[in-house]
mmCIF file of C-alpha atoms in Angstrom:
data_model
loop_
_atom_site.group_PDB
_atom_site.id
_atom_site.type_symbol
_atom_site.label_atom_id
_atom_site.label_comp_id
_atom_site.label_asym_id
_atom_site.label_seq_id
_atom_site.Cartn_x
_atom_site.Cartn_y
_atom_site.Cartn_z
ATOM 1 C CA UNK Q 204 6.287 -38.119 9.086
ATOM 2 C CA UNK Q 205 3.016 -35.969 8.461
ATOM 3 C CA UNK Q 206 0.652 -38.660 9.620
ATOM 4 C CA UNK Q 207 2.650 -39.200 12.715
ATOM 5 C CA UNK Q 208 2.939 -35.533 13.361
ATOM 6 C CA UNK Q 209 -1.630 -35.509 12.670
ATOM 7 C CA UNK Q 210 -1.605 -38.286 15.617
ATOM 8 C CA UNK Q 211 0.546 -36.285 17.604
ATOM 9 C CA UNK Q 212 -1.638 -33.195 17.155
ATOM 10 C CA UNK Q 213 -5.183 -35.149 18.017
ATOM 11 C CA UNK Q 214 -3.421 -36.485 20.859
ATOM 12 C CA UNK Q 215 -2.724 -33.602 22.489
ATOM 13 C CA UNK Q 216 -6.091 -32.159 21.428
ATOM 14 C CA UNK Q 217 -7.640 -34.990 23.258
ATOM 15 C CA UNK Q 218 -5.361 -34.541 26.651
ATOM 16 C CA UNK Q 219 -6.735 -30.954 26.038
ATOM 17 C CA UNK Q 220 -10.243 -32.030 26.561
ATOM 18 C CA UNK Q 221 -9.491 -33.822 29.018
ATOM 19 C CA UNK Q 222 -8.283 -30.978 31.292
ATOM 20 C CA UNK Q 223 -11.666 -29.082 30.305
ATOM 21 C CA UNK Q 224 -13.355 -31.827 32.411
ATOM 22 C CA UNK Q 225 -14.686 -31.184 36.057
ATOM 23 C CA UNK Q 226 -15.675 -33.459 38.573
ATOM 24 C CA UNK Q 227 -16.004 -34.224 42.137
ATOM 25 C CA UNK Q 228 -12.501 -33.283 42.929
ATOM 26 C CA UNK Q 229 -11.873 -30.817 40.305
ATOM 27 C CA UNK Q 230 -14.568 -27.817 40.573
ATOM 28 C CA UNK Q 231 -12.955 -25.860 37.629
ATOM 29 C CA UNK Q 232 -11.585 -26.565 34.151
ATOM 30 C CA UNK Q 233 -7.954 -26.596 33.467
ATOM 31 C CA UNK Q 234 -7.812 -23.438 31.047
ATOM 32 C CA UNK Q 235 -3.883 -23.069 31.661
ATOM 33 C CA UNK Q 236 -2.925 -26.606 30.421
ATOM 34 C CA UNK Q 237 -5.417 -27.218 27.709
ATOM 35 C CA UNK Q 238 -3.673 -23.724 26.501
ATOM 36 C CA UNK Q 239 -0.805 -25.718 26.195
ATOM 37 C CA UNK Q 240 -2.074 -28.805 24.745
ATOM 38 C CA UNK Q 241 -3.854 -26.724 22.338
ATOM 39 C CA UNK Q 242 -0.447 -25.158 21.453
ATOM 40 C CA UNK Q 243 1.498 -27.981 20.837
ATOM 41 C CA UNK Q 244 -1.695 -29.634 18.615
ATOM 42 C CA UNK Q 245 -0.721 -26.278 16.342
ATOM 43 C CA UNK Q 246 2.794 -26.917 15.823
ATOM 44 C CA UNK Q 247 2.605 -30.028 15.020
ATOM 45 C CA UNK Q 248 -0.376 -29.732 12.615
ATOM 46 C CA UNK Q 249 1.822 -26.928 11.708
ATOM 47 C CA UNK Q 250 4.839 -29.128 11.129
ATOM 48 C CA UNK Q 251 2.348 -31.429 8.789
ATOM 49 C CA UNK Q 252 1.464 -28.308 6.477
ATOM 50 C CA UNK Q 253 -1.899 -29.048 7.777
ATOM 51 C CA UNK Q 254 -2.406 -24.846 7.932
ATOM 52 C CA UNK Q 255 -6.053 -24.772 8.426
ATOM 53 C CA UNK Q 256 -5.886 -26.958 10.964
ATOM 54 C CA UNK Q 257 -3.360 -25.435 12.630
ATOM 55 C CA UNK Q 258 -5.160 -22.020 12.618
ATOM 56 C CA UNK Q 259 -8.218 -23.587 14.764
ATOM 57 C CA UNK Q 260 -6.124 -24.843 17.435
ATOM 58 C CA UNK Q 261 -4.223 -21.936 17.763
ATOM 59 C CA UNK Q 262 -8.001 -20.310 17.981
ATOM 60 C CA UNK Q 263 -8.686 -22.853 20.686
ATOM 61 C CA UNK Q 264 -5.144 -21.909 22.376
ATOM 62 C CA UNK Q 265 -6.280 -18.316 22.308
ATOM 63 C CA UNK Q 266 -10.089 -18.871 23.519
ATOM 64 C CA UNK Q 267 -8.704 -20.904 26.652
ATOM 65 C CA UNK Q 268 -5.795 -18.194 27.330
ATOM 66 C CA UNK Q 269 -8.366 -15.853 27.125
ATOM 67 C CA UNK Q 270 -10.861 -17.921 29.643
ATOM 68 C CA UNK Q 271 -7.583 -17.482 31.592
ATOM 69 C CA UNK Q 272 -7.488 -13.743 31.379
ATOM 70 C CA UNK Q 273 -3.930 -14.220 30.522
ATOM 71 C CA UNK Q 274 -4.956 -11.253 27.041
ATOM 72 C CA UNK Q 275 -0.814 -11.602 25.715
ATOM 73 C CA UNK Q 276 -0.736 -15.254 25.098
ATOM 74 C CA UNK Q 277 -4.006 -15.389 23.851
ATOM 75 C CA UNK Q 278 -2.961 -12.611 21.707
ATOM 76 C CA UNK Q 279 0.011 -14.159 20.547
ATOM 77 C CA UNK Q 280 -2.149 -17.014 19.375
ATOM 78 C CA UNK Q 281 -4.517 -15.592 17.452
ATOM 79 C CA UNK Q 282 -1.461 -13.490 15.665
ATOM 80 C CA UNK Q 283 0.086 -17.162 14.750
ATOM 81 C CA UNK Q 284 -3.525 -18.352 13.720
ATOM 82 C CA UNK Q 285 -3.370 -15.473 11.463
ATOM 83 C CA UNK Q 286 0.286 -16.825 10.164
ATOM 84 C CA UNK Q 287 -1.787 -20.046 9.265
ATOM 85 C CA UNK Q 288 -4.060 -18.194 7.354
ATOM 86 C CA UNK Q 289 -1.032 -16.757 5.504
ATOM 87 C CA UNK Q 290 0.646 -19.803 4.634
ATOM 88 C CA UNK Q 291 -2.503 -20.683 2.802
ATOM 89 C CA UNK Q 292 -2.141 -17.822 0.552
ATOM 90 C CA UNK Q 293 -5.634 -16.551 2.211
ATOM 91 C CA UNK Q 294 -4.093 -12.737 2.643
ATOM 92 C CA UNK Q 295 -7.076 -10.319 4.100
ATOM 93 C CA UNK Q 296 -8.124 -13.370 6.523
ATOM 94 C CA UNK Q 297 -4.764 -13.374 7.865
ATOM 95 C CA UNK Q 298 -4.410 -9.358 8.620
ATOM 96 C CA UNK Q 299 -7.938 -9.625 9.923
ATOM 97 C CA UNK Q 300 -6.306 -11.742 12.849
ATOM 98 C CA UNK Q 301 -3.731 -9.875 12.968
ATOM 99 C CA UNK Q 302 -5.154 -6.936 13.623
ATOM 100 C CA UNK Q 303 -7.535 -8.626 16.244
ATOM 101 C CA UNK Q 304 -4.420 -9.727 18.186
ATOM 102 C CA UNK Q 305 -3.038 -6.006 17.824
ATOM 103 C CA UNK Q 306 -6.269 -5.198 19.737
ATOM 104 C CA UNK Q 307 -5.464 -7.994 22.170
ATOM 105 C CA UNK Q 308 -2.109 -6.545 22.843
ATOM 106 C CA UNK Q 309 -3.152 -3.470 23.149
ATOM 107 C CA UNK Q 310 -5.990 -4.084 25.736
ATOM 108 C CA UNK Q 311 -2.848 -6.125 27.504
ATOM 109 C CA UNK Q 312 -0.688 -2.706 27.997
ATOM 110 C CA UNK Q 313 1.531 -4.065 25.376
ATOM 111 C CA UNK Q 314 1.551 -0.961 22.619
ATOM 112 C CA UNK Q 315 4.580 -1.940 21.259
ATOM 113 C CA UNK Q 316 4.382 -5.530 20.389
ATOM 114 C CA UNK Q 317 0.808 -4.315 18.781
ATOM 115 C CA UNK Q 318 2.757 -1.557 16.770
ATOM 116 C CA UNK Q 319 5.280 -4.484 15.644
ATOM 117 C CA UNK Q 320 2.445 -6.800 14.310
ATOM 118 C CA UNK Q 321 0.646 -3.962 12.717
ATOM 119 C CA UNK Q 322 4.123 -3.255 10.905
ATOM 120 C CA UNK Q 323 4.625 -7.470 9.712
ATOM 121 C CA UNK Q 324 0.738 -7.214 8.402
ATOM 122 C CA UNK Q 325 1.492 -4.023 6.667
ATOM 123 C CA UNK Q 326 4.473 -5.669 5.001
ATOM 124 C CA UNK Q 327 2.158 -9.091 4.169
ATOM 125 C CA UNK Q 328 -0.322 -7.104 2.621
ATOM 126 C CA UNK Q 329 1.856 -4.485 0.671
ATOM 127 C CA UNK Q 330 2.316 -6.554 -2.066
ATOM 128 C CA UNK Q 331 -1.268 -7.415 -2.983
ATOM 129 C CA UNK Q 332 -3.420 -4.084 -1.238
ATOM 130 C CA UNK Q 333 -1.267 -0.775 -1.079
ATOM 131 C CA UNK Q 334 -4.110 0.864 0.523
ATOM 132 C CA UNK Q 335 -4.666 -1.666 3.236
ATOM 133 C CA UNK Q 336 -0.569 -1.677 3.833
ATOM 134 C CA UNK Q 337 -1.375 2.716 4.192
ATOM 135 C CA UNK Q 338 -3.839 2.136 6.510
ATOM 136 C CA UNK Q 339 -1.707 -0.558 8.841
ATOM 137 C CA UNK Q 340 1.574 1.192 8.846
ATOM 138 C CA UNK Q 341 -0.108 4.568 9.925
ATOM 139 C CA UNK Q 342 -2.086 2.603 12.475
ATOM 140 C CA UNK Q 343 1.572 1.387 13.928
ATOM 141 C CA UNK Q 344 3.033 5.248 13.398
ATOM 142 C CA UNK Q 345 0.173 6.007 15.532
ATOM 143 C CA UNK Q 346 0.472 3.529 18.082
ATOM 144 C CA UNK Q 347 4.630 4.441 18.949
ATOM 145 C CA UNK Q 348 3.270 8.253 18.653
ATOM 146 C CA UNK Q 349 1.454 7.681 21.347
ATOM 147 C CA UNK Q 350 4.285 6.109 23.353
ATOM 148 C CA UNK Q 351 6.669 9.126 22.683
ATOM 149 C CA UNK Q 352 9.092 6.548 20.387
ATOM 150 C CA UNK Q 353 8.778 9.142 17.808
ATOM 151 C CA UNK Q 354 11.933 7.375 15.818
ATOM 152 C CA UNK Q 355 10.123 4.264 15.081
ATOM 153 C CA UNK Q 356 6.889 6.383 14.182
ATOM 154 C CA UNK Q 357 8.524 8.059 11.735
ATOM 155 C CA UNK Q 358 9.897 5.602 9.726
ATOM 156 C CA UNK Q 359 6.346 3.732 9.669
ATOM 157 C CA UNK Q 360 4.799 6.828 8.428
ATOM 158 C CA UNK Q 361 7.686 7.059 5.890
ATOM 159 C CA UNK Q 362 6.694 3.445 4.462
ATOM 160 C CA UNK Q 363 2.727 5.029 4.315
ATOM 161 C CA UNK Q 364 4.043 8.472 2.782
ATOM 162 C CA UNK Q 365 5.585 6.455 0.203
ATOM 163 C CA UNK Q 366 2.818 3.537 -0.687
ATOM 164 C CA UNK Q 367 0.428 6.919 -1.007
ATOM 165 C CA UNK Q 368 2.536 8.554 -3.749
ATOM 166 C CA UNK Q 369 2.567 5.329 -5.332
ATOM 167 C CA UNK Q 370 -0.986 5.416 -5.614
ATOM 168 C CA UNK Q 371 -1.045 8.463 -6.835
ATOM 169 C CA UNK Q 372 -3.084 10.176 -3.578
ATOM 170 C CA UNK Q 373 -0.448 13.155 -3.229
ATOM 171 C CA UNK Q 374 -2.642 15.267 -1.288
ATOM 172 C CA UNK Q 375 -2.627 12.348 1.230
ATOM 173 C CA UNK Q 376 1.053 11.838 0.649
ATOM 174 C CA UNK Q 377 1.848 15.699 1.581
ATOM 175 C CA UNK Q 378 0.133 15.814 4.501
ATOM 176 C CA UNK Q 379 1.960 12.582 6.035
ATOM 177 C CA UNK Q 380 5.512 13.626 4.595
ATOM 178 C CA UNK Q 381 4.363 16.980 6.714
ATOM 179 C CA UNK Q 382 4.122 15.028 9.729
ATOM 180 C CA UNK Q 383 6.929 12.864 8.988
ATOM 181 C CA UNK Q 384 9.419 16.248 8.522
ATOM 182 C CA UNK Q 385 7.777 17.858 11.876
ATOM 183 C CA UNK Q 386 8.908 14.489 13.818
ATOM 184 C CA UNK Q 387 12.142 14.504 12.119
ATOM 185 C CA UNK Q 388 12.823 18.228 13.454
ATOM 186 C CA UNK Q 389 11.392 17.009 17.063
ATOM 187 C CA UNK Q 390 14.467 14.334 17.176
ATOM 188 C CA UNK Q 391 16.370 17.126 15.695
ATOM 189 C CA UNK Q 392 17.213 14.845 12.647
ATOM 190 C CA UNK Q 393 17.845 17.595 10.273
ATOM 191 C CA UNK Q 394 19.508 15.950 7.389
ATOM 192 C CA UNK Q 395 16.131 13.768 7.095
ATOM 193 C CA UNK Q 396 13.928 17.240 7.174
ATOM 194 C CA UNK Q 397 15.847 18.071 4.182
ATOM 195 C CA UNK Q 398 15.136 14.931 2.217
ATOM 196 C CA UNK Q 399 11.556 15.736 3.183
ATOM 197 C CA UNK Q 400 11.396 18.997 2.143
ATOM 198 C CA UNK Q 401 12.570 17.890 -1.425
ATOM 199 C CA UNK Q 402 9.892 15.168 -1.616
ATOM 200 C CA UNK Q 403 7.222 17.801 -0.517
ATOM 201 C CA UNK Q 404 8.599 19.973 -3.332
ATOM 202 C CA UNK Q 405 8.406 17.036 -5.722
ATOM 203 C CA UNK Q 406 4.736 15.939 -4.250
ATOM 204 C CA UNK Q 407 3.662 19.760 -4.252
ATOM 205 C CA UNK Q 408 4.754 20.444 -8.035
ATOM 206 C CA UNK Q 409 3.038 16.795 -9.405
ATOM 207 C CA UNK Q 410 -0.053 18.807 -7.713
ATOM 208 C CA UNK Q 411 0.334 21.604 -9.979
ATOM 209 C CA UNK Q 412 0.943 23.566 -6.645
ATOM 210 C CA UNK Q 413 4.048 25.958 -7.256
ATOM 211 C CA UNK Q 414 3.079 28.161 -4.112
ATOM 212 C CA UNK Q 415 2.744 25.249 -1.462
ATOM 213 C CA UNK Q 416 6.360 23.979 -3.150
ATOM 214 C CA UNK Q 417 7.795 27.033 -2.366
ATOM 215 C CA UNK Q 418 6.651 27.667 0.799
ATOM 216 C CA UNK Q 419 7.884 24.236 2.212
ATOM 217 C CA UNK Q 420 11.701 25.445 0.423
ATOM 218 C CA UNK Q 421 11.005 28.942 2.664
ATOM 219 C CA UNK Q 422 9.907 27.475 5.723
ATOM 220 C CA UNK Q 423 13.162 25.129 5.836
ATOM 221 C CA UNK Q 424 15.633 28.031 5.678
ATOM 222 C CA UNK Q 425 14.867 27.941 9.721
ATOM 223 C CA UNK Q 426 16.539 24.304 9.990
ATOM 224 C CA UNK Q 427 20.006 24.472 11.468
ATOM 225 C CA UNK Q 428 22.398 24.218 7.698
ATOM 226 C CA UNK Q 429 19.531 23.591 5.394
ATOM 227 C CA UNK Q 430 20.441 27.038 4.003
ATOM 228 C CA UNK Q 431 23.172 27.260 1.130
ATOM 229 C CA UNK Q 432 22.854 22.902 2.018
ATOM 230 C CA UNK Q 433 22.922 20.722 -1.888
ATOM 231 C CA UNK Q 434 19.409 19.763 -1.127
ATOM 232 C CA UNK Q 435 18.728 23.284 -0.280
ATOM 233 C CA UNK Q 436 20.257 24.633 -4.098
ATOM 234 C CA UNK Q 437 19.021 22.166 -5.699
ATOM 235 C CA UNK Q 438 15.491 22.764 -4.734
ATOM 236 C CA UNK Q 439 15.830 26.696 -5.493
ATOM 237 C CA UNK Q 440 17.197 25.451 -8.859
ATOM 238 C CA UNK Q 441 14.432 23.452 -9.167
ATOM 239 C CA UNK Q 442 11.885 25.816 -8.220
ATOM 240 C CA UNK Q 443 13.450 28.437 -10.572
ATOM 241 C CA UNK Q 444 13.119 26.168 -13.298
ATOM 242 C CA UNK Q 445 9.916 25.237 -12.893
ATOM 243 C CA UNK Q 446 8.621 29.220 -12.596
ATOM 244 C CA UNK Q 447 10.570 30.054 -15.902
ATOM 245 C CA UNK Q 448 9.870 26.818 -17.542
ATOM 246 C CA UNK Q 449 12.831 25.934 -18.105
ATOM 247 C CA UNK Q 450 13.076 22.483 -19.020
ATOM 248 C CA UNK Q 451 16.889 22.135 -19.656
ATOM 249 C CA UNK Q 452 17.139 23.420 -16.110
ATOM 250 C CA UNK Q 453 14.570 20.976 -14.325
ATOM 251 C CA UNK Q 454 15.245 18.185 -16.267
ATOM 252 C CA UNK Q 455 19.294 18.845 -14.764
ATOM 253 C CA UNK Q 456 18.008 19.152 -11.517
ATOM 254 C CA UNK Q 457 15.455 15.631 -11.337
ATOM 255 C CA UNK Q 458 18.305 13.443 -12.920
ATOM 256 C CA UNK Q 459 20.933 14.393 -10.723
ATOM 257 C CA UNK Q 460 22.197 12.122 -8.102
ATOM 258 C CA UNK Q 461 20.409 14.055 -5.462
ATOM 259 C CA UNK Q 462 17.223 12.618 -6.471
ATOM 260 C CA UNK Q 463 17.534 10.233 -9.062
ATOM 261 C CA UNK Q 464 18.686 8.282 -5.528
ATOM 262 C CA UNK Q 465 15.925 8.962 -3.264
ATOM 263 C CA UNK Q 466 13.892 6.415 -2.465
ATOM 264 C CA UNK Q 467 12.517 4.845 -5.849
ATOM 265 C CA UNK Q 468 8.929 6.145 -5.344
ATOM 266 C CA UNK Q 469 10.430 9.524 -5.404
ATOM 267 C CA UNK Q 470 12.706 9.161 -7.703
ATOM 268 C CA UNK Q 471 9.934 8.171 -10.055
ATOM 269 C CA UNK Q 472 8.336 11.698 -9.016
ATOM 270 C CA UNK Q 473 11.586 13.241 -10.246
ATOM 271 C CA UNK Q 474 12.159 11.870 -13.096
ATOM 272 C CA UNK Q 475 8.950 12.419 -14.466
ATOM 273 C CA UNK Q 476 8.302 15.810 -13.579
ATOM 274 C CA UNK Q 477 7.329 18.306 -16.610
ATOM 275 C CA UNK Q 478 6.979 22.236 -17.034
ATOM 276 C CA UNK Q 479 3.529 23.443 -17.514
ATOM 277 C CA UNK Q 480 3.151 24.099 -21.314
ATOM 278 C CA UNK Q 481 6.739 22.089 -22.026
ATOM 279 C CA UNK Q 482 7.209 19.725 -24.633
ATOM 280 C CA UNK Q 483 8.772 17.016 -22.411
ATOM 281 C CA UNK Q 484 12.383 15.888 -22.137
ATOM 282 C CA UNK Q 485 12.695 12.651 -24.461
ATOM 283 C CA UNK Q 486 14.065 14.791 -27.038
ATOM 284 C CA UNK Q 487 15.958 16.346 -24.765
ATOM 285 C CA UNK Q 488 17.382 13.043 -22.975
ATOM 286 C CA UNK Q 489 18.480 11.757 -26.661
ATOM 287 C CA UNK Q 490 21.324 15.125 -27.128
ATOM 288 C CA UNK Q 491 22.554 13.800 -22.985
ATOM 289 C CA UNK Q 492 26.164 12.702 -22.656
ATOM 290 C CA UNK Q 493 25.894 8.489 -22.075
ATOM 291 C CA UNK Q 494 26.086 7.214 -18.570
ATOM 292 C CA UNK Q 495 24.681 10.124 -16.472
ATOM 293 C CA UNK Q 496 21.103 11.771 -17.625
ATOM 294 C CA UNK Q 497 20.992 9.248 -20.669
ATOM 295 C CA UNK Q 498 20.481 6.430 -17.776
ATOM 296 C CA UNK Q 499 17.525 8.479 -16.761
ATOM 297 C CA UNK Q 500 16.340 9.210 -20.125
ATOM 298 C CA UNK Q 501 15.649 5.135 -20.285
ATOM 299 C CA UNK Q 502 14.040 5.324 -16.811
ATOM 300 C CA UNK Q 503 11.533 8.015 -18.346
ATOM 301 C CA UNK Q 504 10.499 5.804 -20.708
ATOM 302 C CA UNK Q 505 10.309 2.592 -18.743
ATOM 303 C CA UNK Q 506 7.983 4.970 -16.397
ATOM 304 C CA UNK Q 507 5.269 6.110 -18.946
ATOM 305 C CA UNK Q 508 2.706 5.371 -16.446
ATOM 306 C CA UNK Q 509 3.823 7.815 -14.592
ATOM 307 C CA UNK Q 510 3.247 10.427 -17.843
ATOM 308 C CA UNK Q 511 0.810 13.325 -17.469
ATOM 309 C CA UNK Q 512 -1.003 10.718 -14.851
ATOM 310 C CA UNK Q 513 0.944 12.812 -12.051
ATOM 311 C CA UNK Q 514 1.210 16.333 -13.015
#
């Protein structure tokens, strides 16, 4: 089956040559169809898990689409060349044609298809370079920013705001969850500008920054029902806490539902939050009824990365 599909693929590379060819008759090369011989060469080397391959004729599908000055199918080529790349496990290769055919796209007047690959690379990459996944997702916030589709900006810079408190770069991380809470009141999605108002309080407190922390709390009050709002109580709690150093009253507030359910990277914040000059909460965790805080007194532990590293 694999050697039939290789013959398949050098046949149609060789009809594809064959349209290149000029002669009395035929003044100009056949760009168009050797395109599509080029193309089908791919999928079958493709189909024959011959990846590498497969990622130069989809290169030679994208040079000839591009001799064509037809920029989205060559774009669209050099995006599946970079799928090739992936398949061989060859990761920064593969976002590096990626993000040429985002460039492509873009160049086409096609934004939003160059937004969508940026988001696909950012997920590729997130599981090997958290900094390179930052930079892509932004890049796609970016891009629908500039179109005005502030919804699916949002949630790309939510994926970045989270990656960058996961790598510890919370200045970074409050200025994007900043940006993400100013488009969230734009669409006037005020239950969101809540949550992100808590994880600036979280992000501003791991800073060691009790006046920033506060002033995000304060400048929410002007959000239609954050006032008197759980989120809103919780975080005045919190903040209270935190002033007096109170642990018992902190540690209540991170391992409630509120946030011991935000998004895990938060969560994490949460959780292992301490008082300036307190002792911790282990001790504290160990005197908790079972099942509610006790759960979190585990999760503590299992995060001891997270301990002083953050505060």
């Amino acid at each position: 089956m694999a050697a039939q599909k290789i013959n398949e693929a050098h046949e149609h590379m060789a009809k594809a040559e064959k349209c290149l060819k000029t002669s009395l008759t035929k003044w100009k090369p056949d760009y168009d169809s050797a395109a599509s011989e080029y193309a089908k060469a791919a999928v079958c080397f493709k189909n024959a898990k011959q990846y590498e391959q497969a990622k130069d004729a989809y290169l030679k599908e994208a040079e000839y689409h591009t001799e064509n000055k037809t920029l989205f199918h060559a774009a669209k080529a050099i995006e599946q060349a970079g799928m090739m790349m992936k398949e061989q496990k060859k990761m920064p290769e593969a976002i590096q044609y990626i993000e040429k055919a985002c460039m492509m796209y873009m160049e086409n007047g096609t934004p939003d298809t160059a937004a969508m690959a940026l988001d696909r690379a950012g997920k590729l990459i997130e599981p090997i370079n958290l900094e390179k996944a930052v930079d892509l997702y932004q890049k796609a916030a970016g891009v629908f920013e500039n179109e005005d589709r502030l919804r699916q900006a949002v949630e790309l810079l939510g994926k970045a705001s989270r990656l960058l408190v996961r790598l510890k770069r919370l200045d970074e991380a409050a200025v994007a969850v900043q940006k993400e809470k100013n488009m969230y009141k734009e669409i006037e999605n005020f239950p969101m500008c809540f949550k992100k108002t808590t994880a600036q309080v979280l992000i501003h407190l791991h800073r060691g920054d009790y006046v920033a922390a506060d002033k995000c709390v304060r400048e929410s009050y002007s959000l239609p029902g954050y006032s008197g709002s759980e989120d809103c109580v919780a975080m005045e709690t919190l903040l209270q806490g935190y002033d007096e150093q109170d642990e018992d009253q902190v540690y209540r507030v991170c391992n409630s539902p509120l946030l011991k359910y935000m998004d895990n990277d938060y969560a994490k914040l949460a959780i292992s939050l301490r008082v300036p000059g307190g002792g911790g909460k282990k001790k504290k965790a160990a005197a908790a009824p079972e099942g509610g805080a006790g759960g979190a007194s585990a999760a503590v532990e299992d995060e001891d990365d997270y301990e002083g590293g953050l505060c």
